[in-house]
PDB file of C-alpha atoms in Angstrom:
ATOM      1  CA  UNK A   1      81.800  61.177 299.182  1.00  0.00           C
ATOM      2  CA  UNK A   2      85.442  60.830 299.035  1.00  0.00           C
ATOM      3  CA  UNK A   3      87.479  57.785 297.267  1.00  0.00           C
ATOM      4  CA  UNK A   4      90.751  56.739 297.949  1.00  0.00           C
ATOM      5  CA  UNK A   5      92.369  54.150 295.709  1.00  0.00           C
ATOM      6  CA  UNK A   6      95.607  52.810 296.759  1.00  0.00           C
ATOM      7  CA  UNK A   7      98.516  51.564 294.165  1.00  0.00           C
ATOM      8  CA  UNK A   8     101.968  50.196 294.630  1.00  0.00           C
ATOM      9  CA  UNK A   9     102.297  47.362 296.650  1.00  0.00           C
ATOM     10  CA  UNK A  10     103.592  44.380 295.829  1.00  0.00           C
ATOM     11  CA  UNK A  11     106.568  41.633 297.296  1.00  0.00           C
ATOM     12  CA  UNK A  12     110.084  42.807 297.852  1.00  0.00           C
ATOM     13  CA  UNK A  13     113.180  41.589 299.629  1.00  0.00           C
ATOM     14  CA  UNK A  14     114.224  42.741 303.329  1.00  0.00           C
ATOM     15  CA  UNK A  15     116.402  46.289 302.891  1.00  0.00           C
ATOM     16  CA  UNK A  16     114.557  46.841 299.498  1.00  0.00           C
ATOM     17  CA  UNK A  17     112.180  49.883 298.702  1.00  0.00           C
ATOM     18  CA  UNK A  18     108.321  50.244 297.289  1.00  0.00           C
ATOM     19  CA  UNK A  19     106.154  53.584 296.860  1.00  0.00           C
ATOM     20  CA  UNK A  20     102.853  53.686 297.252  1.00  0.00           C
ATOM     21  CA  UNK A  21     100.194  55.891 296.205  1.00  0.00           C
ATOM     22  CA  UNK A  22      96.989  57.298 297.205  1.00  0.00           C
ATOM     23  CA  UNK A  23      94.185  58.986 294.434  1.00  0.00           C
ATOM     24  CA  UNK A  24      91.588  60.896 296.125  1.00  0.00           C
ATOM     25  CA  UNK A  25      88.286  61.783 294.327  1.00  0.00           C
ATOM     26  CA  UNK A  26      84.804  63.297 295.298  1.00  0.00           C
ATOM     27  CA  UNK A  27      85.596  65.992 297.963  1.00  0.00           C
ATOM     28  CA  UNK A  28      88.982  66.089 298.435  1.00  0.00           C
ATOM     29  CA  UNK A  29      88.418  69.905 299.202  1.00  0.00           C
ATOM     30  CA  UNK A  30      87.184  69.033 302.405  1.00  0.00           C
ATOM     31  CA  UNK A  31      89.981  66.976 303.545  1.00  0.00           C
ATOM     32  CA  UNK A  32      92.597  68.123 306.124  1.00  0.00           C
ATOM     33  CA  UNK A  33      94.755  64.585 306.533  1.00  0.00           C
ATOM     34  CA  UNK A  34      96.149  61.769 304.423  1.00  0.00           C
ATOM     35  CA  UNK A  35      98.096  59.258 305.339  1.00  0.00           C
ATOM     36  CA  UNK A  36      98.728  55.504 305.343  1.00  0.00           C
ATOM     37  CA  UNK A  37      97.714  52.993 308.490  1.00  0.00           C
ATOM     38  CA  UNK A  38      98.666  49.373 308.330  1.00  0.00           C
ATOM     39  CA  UNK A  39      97.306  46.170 309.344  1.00  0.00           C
ATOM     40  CA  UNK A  40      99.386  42.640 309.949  1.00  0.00           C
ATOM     41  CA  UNK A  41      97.495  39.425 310.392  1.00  0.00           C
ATOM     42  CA  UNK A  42      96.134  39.567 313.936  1.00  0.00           C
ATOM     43  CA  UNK A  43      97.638  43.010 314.864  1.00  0.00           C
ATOM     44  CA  UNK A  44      95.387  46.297 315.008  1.00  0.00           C
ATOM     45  CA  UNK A  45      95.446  48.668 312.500  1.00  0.00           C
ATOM     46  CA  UNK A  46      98.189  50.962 313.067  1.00  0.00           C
ATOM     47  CA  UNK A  47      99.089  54.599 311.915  1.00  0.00           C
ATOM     48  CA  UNK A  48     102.230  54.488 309.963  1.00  0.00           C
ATOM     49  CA  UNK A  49     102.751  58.063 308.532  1.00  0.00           C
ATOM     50  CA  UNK A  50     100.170  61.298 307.462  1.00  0.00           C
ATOM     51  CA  UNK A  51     100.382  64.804 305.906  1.00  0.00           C
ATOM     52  CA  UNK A  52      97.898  67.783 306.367  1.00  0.00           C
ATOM     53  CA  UNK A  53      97.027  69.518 303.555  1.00  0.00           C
ATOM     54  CA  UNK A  54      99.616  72.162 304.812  1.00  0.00           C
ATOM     55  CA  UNK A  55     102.438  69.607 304.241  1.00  0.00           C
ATOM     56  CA  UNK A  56     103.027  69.363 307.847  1.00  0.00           C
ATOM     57  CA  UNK A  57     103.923  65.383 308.212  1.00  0.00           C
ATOM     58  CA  UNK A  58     104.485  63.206 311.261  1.00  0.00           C
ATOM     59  CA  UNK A  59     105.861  59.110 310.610  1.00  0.00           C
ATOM     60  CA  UNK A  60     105.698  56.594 313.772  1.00  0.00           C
ATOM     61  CA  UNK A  61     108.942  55.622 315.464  1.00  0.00           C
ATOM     62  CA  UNK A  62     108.698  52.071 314.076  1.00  0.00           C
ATOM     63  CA  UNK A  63     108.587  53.602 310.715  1.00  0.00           C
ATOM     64  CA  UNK A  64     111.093  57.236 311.126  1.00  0.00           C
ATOM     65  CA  UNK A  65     114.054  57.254 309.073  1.00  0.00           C
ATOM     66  CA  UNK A  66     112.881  54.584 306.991  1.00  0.00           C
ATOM     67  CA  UNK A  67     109.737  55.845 305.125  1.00  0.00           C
ATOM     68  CA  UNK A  68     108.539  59.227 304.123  1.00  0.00           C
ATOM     69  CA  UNK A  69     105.282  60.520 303.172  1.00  0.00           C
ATOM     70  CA  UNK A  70     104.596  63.667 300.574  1.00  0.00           C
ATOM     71  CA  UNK A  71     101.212  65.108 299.407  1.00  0.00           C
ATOM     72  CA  UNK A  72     100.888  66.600 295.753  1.00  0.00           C
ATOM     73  CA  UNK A  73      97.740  68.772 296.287  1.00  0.00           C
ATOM     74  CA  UNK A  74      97.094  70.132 293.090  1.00  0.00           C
ATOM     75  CA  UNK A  75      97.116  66.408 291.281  1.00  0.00           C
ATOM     76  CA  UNK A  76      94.801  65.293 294.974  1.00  0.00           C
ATOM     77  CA  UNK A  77      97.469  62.581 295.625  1.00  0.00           C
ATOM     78  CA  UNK A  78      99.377  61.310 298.502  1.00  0.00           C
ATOM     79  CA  UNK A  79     102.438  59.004 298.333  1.00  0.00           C
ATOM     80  CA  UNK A  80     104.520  56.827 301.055  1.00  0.00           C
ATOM     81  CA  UNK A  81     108.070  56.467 300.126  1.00  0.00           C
ATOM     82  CA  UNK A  82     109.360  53.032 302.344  1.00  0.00           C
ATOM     83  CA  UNK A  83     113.102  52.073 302.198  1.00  0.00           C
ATOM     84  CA  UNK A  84     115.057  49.687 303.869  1.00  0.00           C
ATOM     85  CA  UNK A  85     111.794  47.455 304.533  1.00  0.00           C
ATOM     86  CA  UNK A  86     112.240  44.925 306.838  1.00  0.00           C
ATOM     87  CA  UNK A  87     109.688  41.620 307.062  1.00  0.00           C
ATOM     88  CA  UNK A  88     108.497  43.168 309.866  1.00  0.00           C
ATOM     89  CA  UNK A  89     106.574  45.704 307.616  1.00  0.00           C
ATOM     90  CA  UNK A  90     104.636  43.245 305.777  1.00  0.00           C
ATOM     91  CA  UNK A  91     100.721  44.027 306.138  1.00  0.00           C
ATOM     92  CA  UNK A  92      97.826  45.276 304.577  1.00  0.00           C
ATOM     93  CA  UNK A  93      98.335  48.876 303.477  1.00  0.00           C
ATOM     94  CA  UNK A  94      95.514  51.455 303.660  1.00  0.00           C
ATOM     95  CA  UNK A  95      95.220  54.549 302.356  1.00  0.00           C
ATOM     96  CA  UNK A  96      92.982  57.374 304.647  1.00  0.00           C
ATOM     97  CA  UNK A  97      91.816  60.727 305.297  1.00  0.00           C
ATOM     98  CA  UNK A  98      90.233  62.898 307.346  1.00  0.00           C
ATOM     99  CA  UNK A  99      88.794  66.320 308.114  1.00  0.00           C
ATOM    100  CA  UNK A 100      90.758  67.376 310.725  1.00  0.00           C
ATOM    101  CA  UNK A 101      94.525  67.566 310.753  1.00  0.00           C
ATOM    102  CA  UNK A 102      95.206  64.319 312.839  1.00  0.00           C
ATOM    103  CA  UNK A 103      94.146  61.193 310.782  1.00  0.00           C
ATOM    104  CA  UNK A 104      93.055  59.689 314.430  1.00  0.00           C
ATOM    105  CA  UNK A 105      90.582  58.510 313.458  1.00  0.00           C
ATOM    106  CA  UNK A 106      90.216  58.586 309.704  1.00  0.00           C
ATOM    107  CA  UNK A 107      86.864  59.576 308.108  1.00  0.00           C
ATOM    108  CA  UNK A 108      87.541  57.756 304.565  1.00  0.00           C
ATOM    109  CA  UNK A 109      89.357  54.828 303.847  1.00  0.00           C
ATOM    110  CA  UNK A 110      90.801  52.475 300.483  1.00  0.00           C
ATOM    111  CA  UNK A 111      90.285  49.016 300.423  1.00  0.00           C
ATOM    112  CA  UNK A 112      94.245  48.306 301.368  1.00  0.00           C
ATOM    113  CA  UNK A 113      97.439  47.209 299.218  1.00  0.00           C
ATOM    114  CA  UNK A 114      99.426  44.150 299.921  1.00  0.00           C
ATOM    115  CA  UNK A 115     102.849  44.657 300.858  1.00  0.00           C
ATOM    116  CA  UNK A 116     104.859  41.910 301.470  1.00  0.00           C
ATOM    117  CA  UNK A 117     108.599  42.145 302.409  1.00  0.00           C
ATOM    118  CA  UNK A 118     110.428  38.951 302.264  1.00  0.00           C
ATOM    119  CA  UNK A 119     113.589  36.650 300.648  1.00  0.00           C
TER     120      UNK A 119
END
């Protein structure tokens, strides 16, 4: 069974940055995808950014230019790098994976890091 365990979020200011990291354990040979959804109080979880274990990467529009995802492989790690964060981005952060290359839908999941981006 694979575990993810998220790190890095925390409160910042609008236009400031955070990283956050993803550990995966137990299997991570069979996974294809890891990326990052996110979840605001009564929104929908939402895809923000993933990487295939090739290192092919795809961000959403809300998120492009802003924040950029990488994958370490040999250390089974996956990071989001999020500049210029605006309050809009504050939400629950969780860390996925899946078998196949799309992340839609994920087959493993963390149990979510706060962000919170305000003044």
């Amino acid at each position: 069974q694979v575990r993810l365990v998220e790190s890095g979020g925390g409160l910042v200011q609008p236009g400031g940055s955070l990283t956050l990291s993803c550990a995966a354990s137990g299997g991570y040979f069979a996974i294809n995808a890891m990326g990052w959804y996110r979840q605001a109080p009564g929104n929908e979880r939402e895809l923000v950014a993933a990487v295939t274990s090739g290192g092919r990467s795809k961000e959403a529009d809300f998120v492009k230019g802003r924040f950029a995802i990488s994958r370490d492989n040999a250390a089974n790690t996956a990071s989001l790098q999020m500049n210029s964060l605006k309050p809009e981005d504050t939400a629950v952060y969780f860390c996925a994976a899946s078998h196949d290359y799309t992340l839609t839908p994920a087959d493993y999941w963390g149990q979510g890091t706060q962000v919170t981006v305000s003044s």
